[in-house]
Short mmCIF file of C-alpha atoms in Angstrom, two decimals:
data_model
loop_
_atom_site.label_atom_id
_atom_site.label_comp_id
_atom_site.label_asym_id
_atom_site.label_seq_id
_atom_site.Cartn_x
_atom_site.Cartn_y
_atom_site.Cartn_z
CA ASN G 3 68.50 150.39 36.05
CA LYS G 4 64.78 150.93 35.93
CA THR G 5 62.58 147.59 36.45
CA ALA G 6 59.87 147.81 33.15
CA ALA G 7 56.12 146.55 33.98
CA THR G 8 55.28 147.17 30.67
CA ASP G 9 57.44 144.43 28.49
CA ARG G 10 54.46 141.96 29.89
CA PRO G 11 50.83 141.20 28.10
CA ALA G 12 48.34 143.97 28.84
CA ARG G 13 45.36 142.47 31.23
CA HIS G 14 43.30 143.14 33.55
CA THR G 15 46.03 142.99 36.31
CA THR G 16 47.47 145.32 39.22
CA ALA G 17 50.81 145.75 36.98
CA THR G 18 48.68 146.24 33.61
CA ILE G 19 45.11 147.25 34.78
CA ALA G 20 43.35 148.85 30.80
CA SER G 21 47.10 150.14 29.98
CA ASP G 22 46.15 150.27 26.33
CA GLU G 23 43.49 150.69 23.50
CA THR G 24 43.43 147.05 23.33
CA THR G 25 42.62 146.37 26.79
CA THR G 26 40.05 149.21 27.13
CA GLU G 27 38.36 147.68 23.91
CA ARG G 28 38.39 144.55 25.21
CA ASN G 29 37.27 145.30 28.98
CA PRO G 30 35.05 148.56 28.43
CA MET G 31 34.99 150.90 32.20
CA ILE G 32 31.20 148.76 33.27
CA ASN G 33 33.48 145.66 33.22
CA HIS G 34 36.20 147.98 34.77
CA LEU G 35 33.91 149.47 37.56
CA PHE G 36 31.34 146.05 37.56
CA ALA G 37 34.96 144.22 39.12
CA GLU G 38 35.91 146.90 41.03
CA PHE G 39 32.30 147.04 42.38
CA ALA G 40 31.84 143.15 43.27
CA SER G 41 35.10 142.54 44.23
CA THR G 42 35.19 145.01 47.03
CA ALA G 43 32.00 143.65 47.92
CA LEU G 44 33.34 140.29 48.26
CA MET G 45 36.14 141.40 50.05
CA ILE G 46 33.78 143.53 52.99
CA VAL G 47 31.94 140.33 53.42
CA PHE G 48 34.46 138.78 54.84
CA GLY G 49 36.08 141.36 56.27
CA VAL G 50 33.34 142.57 58.27
CA GLY G 51 32.18 138.72 58.29
CA VAL G 52 34.76 137.15 60.09
CA HIS G 53 34.43 140.32 63.14
CA CYS G 54 30.94 139.09 63.05
CA ASP G 55 32.10 135.54 63.71
CA ILE G 56 34.77 136.81 66.90
CA THR G 57 32.15 139.25 68.14
CA LEU G 58 29.05 137.99 68.12
CA LYS G 59 27.58 136.19 70.04
CA GLY G 60 26.03 132.97 68.48
CA SER G 61 28.94 132.38 66.20
CA LYS G 62 30.43 129.58 66.43
CA TYR G 63 34.66 131.42 65.89
CA ARG G 64 33.77 134.14 68.79
CA ASP G 65 36.47 135.22 70.19
CA SER G 66 38.79 133.53 67.79
CA GLY G 67 40.66 136.46 68.33
CA HIS G 68 42.92 139.32 66.09
CA MET G 69 44.74 136.39 64.67
CA PHE G 70 42.04 134.81 63.46
CA ALA G 71 40.16 137.93 61.97
CA ILE G 72 43.90 139.25 59.82
CA THR G 73 44.51 135.72 58.12
CA THR G 74 40.71 136.06 56.77
CA TRP G 75 41.08 139.49 55.92
CA SER G 76 44.62 138.30 54.12
CA PHE G 77 43.48 134.97 52.60
CA GLY G 78 39.71 137.02 50.99
CA ILE G 79 42.23 139.36 49.79
CA SER G 80 44.01 136.37 47.49
CA VAL G 81 40.67 135.47 46.77
CA CYS G 82 39.34 138.00 45.18
CA LEU G 83 42.19 138.63 43.24
CA PHE G 84 42.05 135.04 41.50
CA ILE G 85 38.20 135.53 41.38
CA PHE G 86 39.14 139.17 39.65
CA GLY G 87 42.79 139.64 38.51
CA GLY G 88 45.01 142.88 39.82
CA VAL G 89 41.67 144.99 40.67
CA CYS G 90 42.32 147.84 42.67
CA MET G 91 39.26 147.70 45.16
CA ASN G 92 40.44 150.92 46.87
CA PRO G 93 40.77 154.62 46.02
CA ALA G 94 43.82 155.16 47.23
CA MET G 95 45.15 152.42 45.36
CA ALA G 96 43.03 153.75 42.07
CA LEU G 97 45.12 156.77 42.72
CA CYS G 98 48.31 155.50 43.30
CA GLN G 99 48.27 153.27 40.08
CA ALA G 100 46.86 156.95 38.00
CA ILE G 101 49.94 158.28 39.43
CA VAL G 102 51.99 155.44 37.80
CA GLY G 103 50.71 155.77 34.69
CA LEU G 104 48.37 152.67 35.04
CA ILE G 105 45.69 153.73 34.71
CA PRO G 106 44.11 157.50 33.25
CA TRP G 107 43.04 159.56 36.08
CA ASN G 108 39.59 159.86 34.77
CA SER G 109 38.78 156.27 35.70
CA VAL G 110 39.85 157.11 39.45
CA ALA G 111 36.72 158.46 40.37
CA PRO G 112 34.09 156.29 38.58
CA PHE G 113 36.53 153.41 40.34
CA ALA G 114 36.12 154.68 44.31
CA ILE G 115 32.51 155.49 43.54
CA ALA G 116 32.55 151.70 42.03
CA GLU G 117 34.17 150.64 45.51
CA MET G 118 32.52 153.08 47.80
CA LEU G 119 29.52 151.50 46.26
CA GLY G 120 30.81 147.78 46.81
CA GLY G 121 31.94 148.24 50.39
CA VAL G 122 28.55 149.27 51.90
CA ALA G 123 26.94 146.90 49.46
CA GLY G 124 29.80 144.07 51.21
CA ALA G 125 29.26 145.41 54.73
CA CYS G 126 24.74 144.44 54.08
CA ILE G 127 25.45 141.26 52.69
CA ALA G 128 27.50 139.88 56.30
CA TRP G 129 24.69 142.04 58.03
CA LEU G 130 22.18 139.61 56.68
CA ILE G 131 24.30 136.43 57.11
CA TYR G 132 24.55 137.27 60.89
CA ALA G 133 21.60 139.10 61.18
CA ASP G 134 20.21 136.21 63.58
CA ASP G 135 23.34 136.94 66.07
CA PHE G 136 23.09 140.65 65.92
CA ARG G 137 19.48 140.53 67.57
CA ALA G 138 20.99 137.56 69.96
CA SER G 139 23.66 140.07 70.61
CA GLU G 140 21.19 142.88 71.61
CA GLY G 141 22.36 144.00 75.43
CA GLU G 142 24.44 141.11 75.12
CA VAL G 143 27.92 142.71 73.36
CA ASP G 144 29.20 146.11 74.01
CA GLY G 145 27.78 148.76 71.24
CA VAL G 146 31.62 150.17 70.37
CA ALA G 147 32.74 146.38 69.91
CA ILE G 148 29.60 146.12 67.17
CA ARG G 149 30.66 148.96 65.59
CA ASN G 150 33.84 148.27 65.50
CA ILE G 151 32.25 145.43 62.64
CA PHE G 152 32.30 147.62 60.50
CA SER G 153 35.03 150.03 61.16
CA THR G 154 38.35 150.32 61.91
CA ASN G 155 38.52 152.83 64.91
CA PRO G 156 41.55 153.10 67.77
CA THR G 157 41.08 152.31 71.07
CA PRO G 158 40.99 154.66 73.95
CA GLU G 159 44.51 154.52 75.22
CA SER G 160 45.32 154.87 71.32
CA TYR G 161 43.16 158.40 70.31
CA ASN G 162 45.57 160.32 69.07
CA LEU G 163 44.70 162.11 66.02
CA VAL G 164 47.52 162.98 64.27
CA ARG G 165 49.86 160.52 65.20
CA ASN G 166 46.42 158.11 64.27
CA PHE G 167 46.56 160.04 60.81
CA CYS G 168 50.41 159.50 59.97
CA ILE G 169 50.44 156.15 61.54
CA GLU G 170 47.43 155.06 58.74
CA ALA G 171 49.54 156.88 55.91
CA PHE G 172 52.34 154.88 56.84
CA ASP G 173 50.31 152.09 57.06
CA THR G 174 49.23 152.53 53.30
CA PHE G 175 53.43 153.75 51.93
CA VAL G 176 54.12 150.45 52.57
CA PHE G 177 51.05 148.53 51.85
CA LEU G 178 50.56 149.82 48.37
CA THR G 179 54.54 150.57 47.27
CA GLY G 180 54.60 146.48 48.51
CA ILE G 181 51.45 145.77 45.96
CA LEU G 182 53.34 147.57 43.10
CA ALA G 183 56.82 145.85 43.76
CA ILE G 184 54.64 142.16 43.96
CA ALA G 185 53.32 143.44 40.80
CA ALA G 186 56.30 144.42 38.43
CA GLN G 187 57.49 141.02 39.45
CA ALA G 188 54.52 138.87 39.09
CA GLY G 189 53.07 140.10 35.69
CA ASP G 190 50.56 138.39 34.66
CA ASN G 191 50.56 135.76 37.07
CA HIS G 192 47.73 136.26 39.04
CA LEU G 193 48.15 133.20 41.50
CA ALA G 194 51.99 135.08 42.61
CA LEU G 195 49.78 138.27 42.19
CA GLY G 196 47.00 137.27 44.84
CA ILE G 197 49.50 135.32 47.45
CA GLY G 198 51.92 137.67 46.92
CA VAL G 199 49.21 140.53 48.46
CA GLY G 200 47.47 138.26 50.96
CA LEU G 201 51.16 137.44 53.08
CA LEU G 202 51.55 141.38 52.47
CA VAL G 203 48.50 142.24 53.87
CA TRP G 204 48.80 139.45 56.91
CA ALA G 205 52.45 140.97 57.57
CA VAL G 206 50.96 144.59 57.73
CA GLY G 207 47.95 143.75 59.71
CA MET G 208 50.46 142.15 62.40
CA GLY G 209 53.05 143.91 62.92
CA LEU G 210 51.00 147.75 61.99
CA GLY G 211 48.04 147.48 62.60
CA GLY G 212 47.52 147.06 66.42
CA VAL G 213 46.78 151.33 66.95
CA THR G 214 44.26 151.74 63.95
CA GLY G 215 42.98 148.52 62.66
CA PHE G 216 45.30 149.37 59.15
CA ALA G 217 42.67 150.31 56.73
CA MET G 218 44.43 151.52 53.75
CA ASN G 219 41.77 151.81 51.85
CA GLN G 220 38.42 153.85 51.59
CA ALA G 221 35.99 151.40 50.98
CA ARG G 222 37.23 149.30 53.79
CA ASP G 223 36.65 151.68 56.13
CA LEU G 224 33.51 154.10 55.02
CA GLY G 225 31.70 152.28 53.40
CA PRO G 226 31.09 149.45 55.76
CA ARG G 227 30.64 152.75 58.35
CA ILE G 228 28.03 154.11 55.92
CA ALA G 229 26.37 150.73 56.50
CA TYR G 230 26.44 150.94 60.22
CA GLN G 231 24.83 154.68 60.01
CA LEU G 232 22.24 153.23 57.82
CA LEU G 233 21.25 149.20 58.63
CA PRO G 234 18.50 148.64 61.51
CA ILE G 235 21.29 148.02 64.55
CA ARG G 236 19.75 148.40 67.47
CA ASN G 237 21.45 150.43 70.26
CA LYS G 238 24.16 152.20 68.12
CA VAL G 239 26.28 154.29 69.11
CA ASP G 240 28.57 157.26 67.45
CA ASN G 241 29.73 156.48 64.43
CA ASN G 242 33.14 158.57 65.01
CA TRP G 243 33.10 160.16 61.79
CA LEU G 244 35.75 162.74 62.40
CA TYR G 245 37.68 159.99 62.88
CA GLY G 246 36.52 158.55 59.78
CA LEU G 247 36.82 160.91 57.60
CA VAL G 248 40.85 162.20 58.60
CA VAL G 249 42.26 158.83 59.32
CA PRO G 250 40.94 155.92 57.30
CA GLY G 251 39.85 158.66 54.71
CA ILE G 252 42.12 161.37 53.87
CA ALA G 253 45.33 159.40 55.24
CA PRO G 254 45.58 156.40 52.45
CA PHE G 255 45.76 159.25 49.59
CA VAL G 256 49.17 160.72 51.79
CA GLY G 257 50.28 157.21 51.58
CA ALA G 258 49.43 156.25 48.05
CA VAL G 259 50.87 159.37 46.61
CA ALA G 260 54.17 158.80 48.91
CA ALA G 261 54.40 154.71 47.16
CA ALA G 262 53.70 156.00 43.59
CA LEU G 263 56.56 157.83 43.93
CA PHE G 264 58.81 155.96 45.91
CA THR G 265 57.97 153.01 43.87
CA THR G 266 58.95 154.83 40.86
CA SER G 267 61.72 157.39 42.10
CA VAL G 268 63.65 155.13 44.33
CA LEU G 269 62.55 151.45 43.02
CA GLY G 270 63.41 152.27 39.87
CA ILE G 271 60.34 150.59 38.63
CA VAL G 272 58.41 152.21 35.67
CA PHE G 273 55.08 150.95 34.51
#
């Protein structure tokens, strides 16, 4: 039997975003775009902020480790969903939702642009918050570590572009399949949605994120990577654009297509 996710009242949730004319009338495109921009920016403030915490000289939480960082990412994404409902915050998620019929195809590009801009803005806000610590870290913290505050990059031992691409696609597949399944069960319950997705981020990050950094989201990686390129940070190192454009740039779209097809064709979830 197929699980139908269309029996519940429509609202701006991951399972029902902009899915009918009534919703569209209540929430015009500008509201959706603002929600995507603001939620993505807030997510990146949490995420880049925690990497500032564990990396920069002067932070009270320096050297707290990746458990601290992954937990903050998880809780931060839950908070964004509590505040803004079922926003995508992720161009790959927008593509996935379009494939399964949750949003119209003509929303994918505007959503992606809003999310990318949110990623840049959120990283700039995090840099501003920690500006004194960035200055204190000049010459004290390795330049690669500073760059990695903003973007996901493998260690030298783990760098293999083809394997990294496949891992990132697989991580995204697991992540987006999980979100669609959680959303189908949660319906209009934003509390359940936020908690479920937060736990999912935690599990994926802890179990699958050690090689590529589990971006699974162009706005999460390329947005802050652009910010690093633009911000007045001294002693910058190479921004590794080849890796950024191929692995966190393209691979999440591959994972999104796989997740959409698997969710509808194998799991039998119909939106």
